[in-house]
Amino acid sequence: MDRLTGETITITTRSPHGQDDGHDTIWQDDAPESVGHVLIAPGSQSNSDESTDPDGVQVAYTLYMPRQWPYRSLKGARVTIGGHEYTVVGDPRPYRPGTSPTRWNLVVQVQGDQG
């Protein structure tokens, strides 16, 4: 029987780094981090309806993060999969302790453009 092993992705989170003159938060990228054993499931895909990019395609994936990854907020993070960059949707939270019997305890949806 084959074991699920997943793939390695790169996550770039961001941290607040002060405020501008309008009191809006200034964000700074954290160092990119490689995370292994991530299960990647294809999500919805659609053609772009942007008149400036008629050949573009909207792509989405669902990522299942391994329990061994130390959780932190992914709000506003970018994920690189196979050389393409995607943006995390929302601010995903891990399953409550004891409710996920597998090695994966965090579901992350990402989306991006290709084309």
CSV table of C-alpha atoms in Angstrom, one decimal:
chain,number,residue,atom,x,y,z
A,1,MET,CA,0.0,0.0,0.0
A,2,ASP,CA,1.3,3.5,-0.9
A,3,ARG,CA,1.7,6.1,1.7
A,4,LEU,CA,0.7,9.7,1.1
A,5,THR,CA,3.7,11.9,1.2
A,6,GLY,CA,2.8,15.2,-0.4
A,7,GLU,CA,4.9,17.8,-2.0
A,8,THR,CA,7.2,20.7,-0.9
A,9,ILE,CA,5.9,24.2,-1.2
A,10,THR,CA,7.3,27.6,-0.3
A,11,ILE,CA,5.3,30.0,2.0
A,12,THR,CA,6.1,33.7,2.3
A,13,THR,CA,4.2,35.2,5.2
A,14,ARG,CA,4.2,38.9,6.2
A,15,SER,CA,4.5,40.8,9.4
A,16,PRO,CA,3.4,44.3,10.4
A,17,HIS,CA,6.3,46.8,10.2
A,18,GLY,CA,4.9,50.1,11.4
A,19,GLN,CA,2.3,52.5,10.0
A,20,ASP,CA,2.3,55.0,7.2
A,21,ASP,CA,1.2,58.7,7.5
A,22,GLY,CA,-2.4,57.6,7.0
A,23,HIS,CA,-2.1,55.1,9.9
A,24,ASP,CA,-2.4,52.1,7.6
A,25,THR,CA,-0.2,49.1,8.4
A,26,ILE,CA,3.0,48.7,6.5
A,27,TRP,CA,3.6,45.0,5.8
A,28,GLN,CA,7.0,43.4,5.3
A,29,ASP,CA,7.6,40.0,3.8
A,30,ASP,CA,9.1,37.4,6.1
A,31,ALA,CA,11.8,35.0,4.9
A,32,PRO,CA,10.4,32.3,2.5
A,33,GLU,CA,9.9,29.0,4.2
A,34,SER,CA,9.9,25.5,2.6
A,35,VAL,CA,7.2,23.1,3.9
A,36,GLY,CA,7.3,19.4,3.0
A,37,HIS,CA,4.6,16.8,3.0
A,38,VAL,CA,1.8,19.2,1.8
A,39,LEU,CA,-1.1,17.5,0.1
A,40,ILE,CA,-2.2,19.6,-2.9
A,41,ALA,CA,-5.7,19.1,-4.4
A,42,PRO,CA,-6.7,20.9,-7.6
A,43,GLY,CA,-9.7,23.3,-7.1
A,44,SER,CA,-11.8,25.3,-9.4
A,45,GLN,CA,-10.4,26.9,-12.6
A,46,SER,CA,-12.0,29.5,-14.8
A,47,ASN,CA,-11.1,31.8,-17.6
A,48,SER,CA,-10.3,35.4,-16.8
A,49,ASP,CA,-12.9,37.9,-17.6
A,50,GLU,CA,-10.4,40.8,-17.4
A,51,SER,CA,-10.3,42.7,-20.7
A,52,THR,CA,-6.6,43.4,-20.1
A,53,ASP,CA,-5.8,39.7,-19.8
A,54,PRO,CA,-8.2,37.7,-22.0
A,55,ASP,CA,-6.0,34.6,-22.1
A,56,GLY,CA,-5.5,34.5,-18.3
A,57,VAL,CA,-6.9,31.7,-16.1
A,58,GLN,CA,-7.9,31.8,-12.5
A,59,VAL,CA,-6.6,28.8,-10.6
A,60,ALA,CA,-7.3,27.5,-7.1
A,61,TYR,CA,-5.9,24.8,-5.0
A,62,THR,CA,-6.7,23.3,-1.6
A,63,LEU,CA,-3.6,22.6,0.5
A,64,TYR,CA,-3.5,20.2,3.4
A,65,MET,CA,-0.7,21.3,5.8
A,66,PRO,CA,1.1,18.7,7.9
A,67,ARG,CA,0.5,18.7,11.6
A,68,GLN,CA,4.3,19.0,12.1
A,69,TRP,CA,4.3,22.5,10.6
A,70,PRO,CA,4.2,25.0,13.5
A,71,TYR,CA,1.0,26.9,12.9
A,72,ARG,CA,1.0,30.7,12.5
A,73,SER,CA,-1.4,33.0,10.6
A,74,LEU,CA,-1.3,32.7,6.9
A,75,LYS,CA,-3.5,35.8,6.3
A,76,GLY,CA,-2.0,37.6,3.3
A,77,ALA,CA,0.6,34.9,2.7
A,78,ARG,CA,1.8,33.8,-0.7
A,79,VAL,CA,2.5,30.2,-1.6
A,80,THR,CA,4.7,29.0,-4.4
A,81,ILE,CA,3.8,25.7,-6.0
A,82,GLY,CA,5.7,24.4,-9.0
A,83,GLY,CA,7.2,27.8,-9.8
A,84,HIS,CA,3.8,29.6,-9.7
A,85,GLU,CA,2.7,32.0,-6.9
A,86,TYR,CA,-0.7,31.9,-5.3
A,87,THR,CA,-2.4,33.9,-2.6
A,88,VAL,CA,-3.9,32.4,0.6
A,89,VAL,CA,-7.7,33.0,0.8
A,90,GLY,CA,-8.8,34.3,4.2
A,91,ASP,CA,-7.0,33.3,7.5
A,92,PRO,CA,-7.2,29.5,7.8
A,93,ARG,CA,-7.2,27.9,11.2
A,94,PRO,CA,-6.1,24.3,12.2
A,95,TYR,CA,-8.6,21.7,13.2
A,96,ARG,CA,-9.4,21.6,16.9
A,97,PRO,CA,-7.2,19.2,18.8
A,98,GLY,CA,-8.4,15.6,18.7
A,99,THR,CA,-10.6,16.1,15.6
A,100,SER,CA,-8.1,15.3,12.9
A,101,PRO,CA,-6.9,11.7,13.0
A,102,THR,CA,-4.4,12.2,10.1
A,103,ARG,CA,-1.0,13.8,9.7
A,104,TRP,CA,-2.7,16.9,8.2
A,105,ASN,CA,-4.6,19.4,10.4
A,106,LEU,CA,-4.9,22.6,8.4
A,107,VAL,CA,-6.8,23.2,5.2
A,108,VAL,CA,-5.6,26.2,3.2
A,109,GLN,CA,-7.2,27.5,0.0
A,110,VAL,CA,-5.1,29.4,-2.5
A,111,GLN,CA,-5.8,31.2,-5.7
A,112,GLY,CA,-3.9,32.8,-8.5
A,113,ASP,CA,-3.7,33.8,-12.1
A,114,GLN,CA,-1.9,31.9,-14.9
A,115,GLY,CA,-1.7,32.8,-18.5
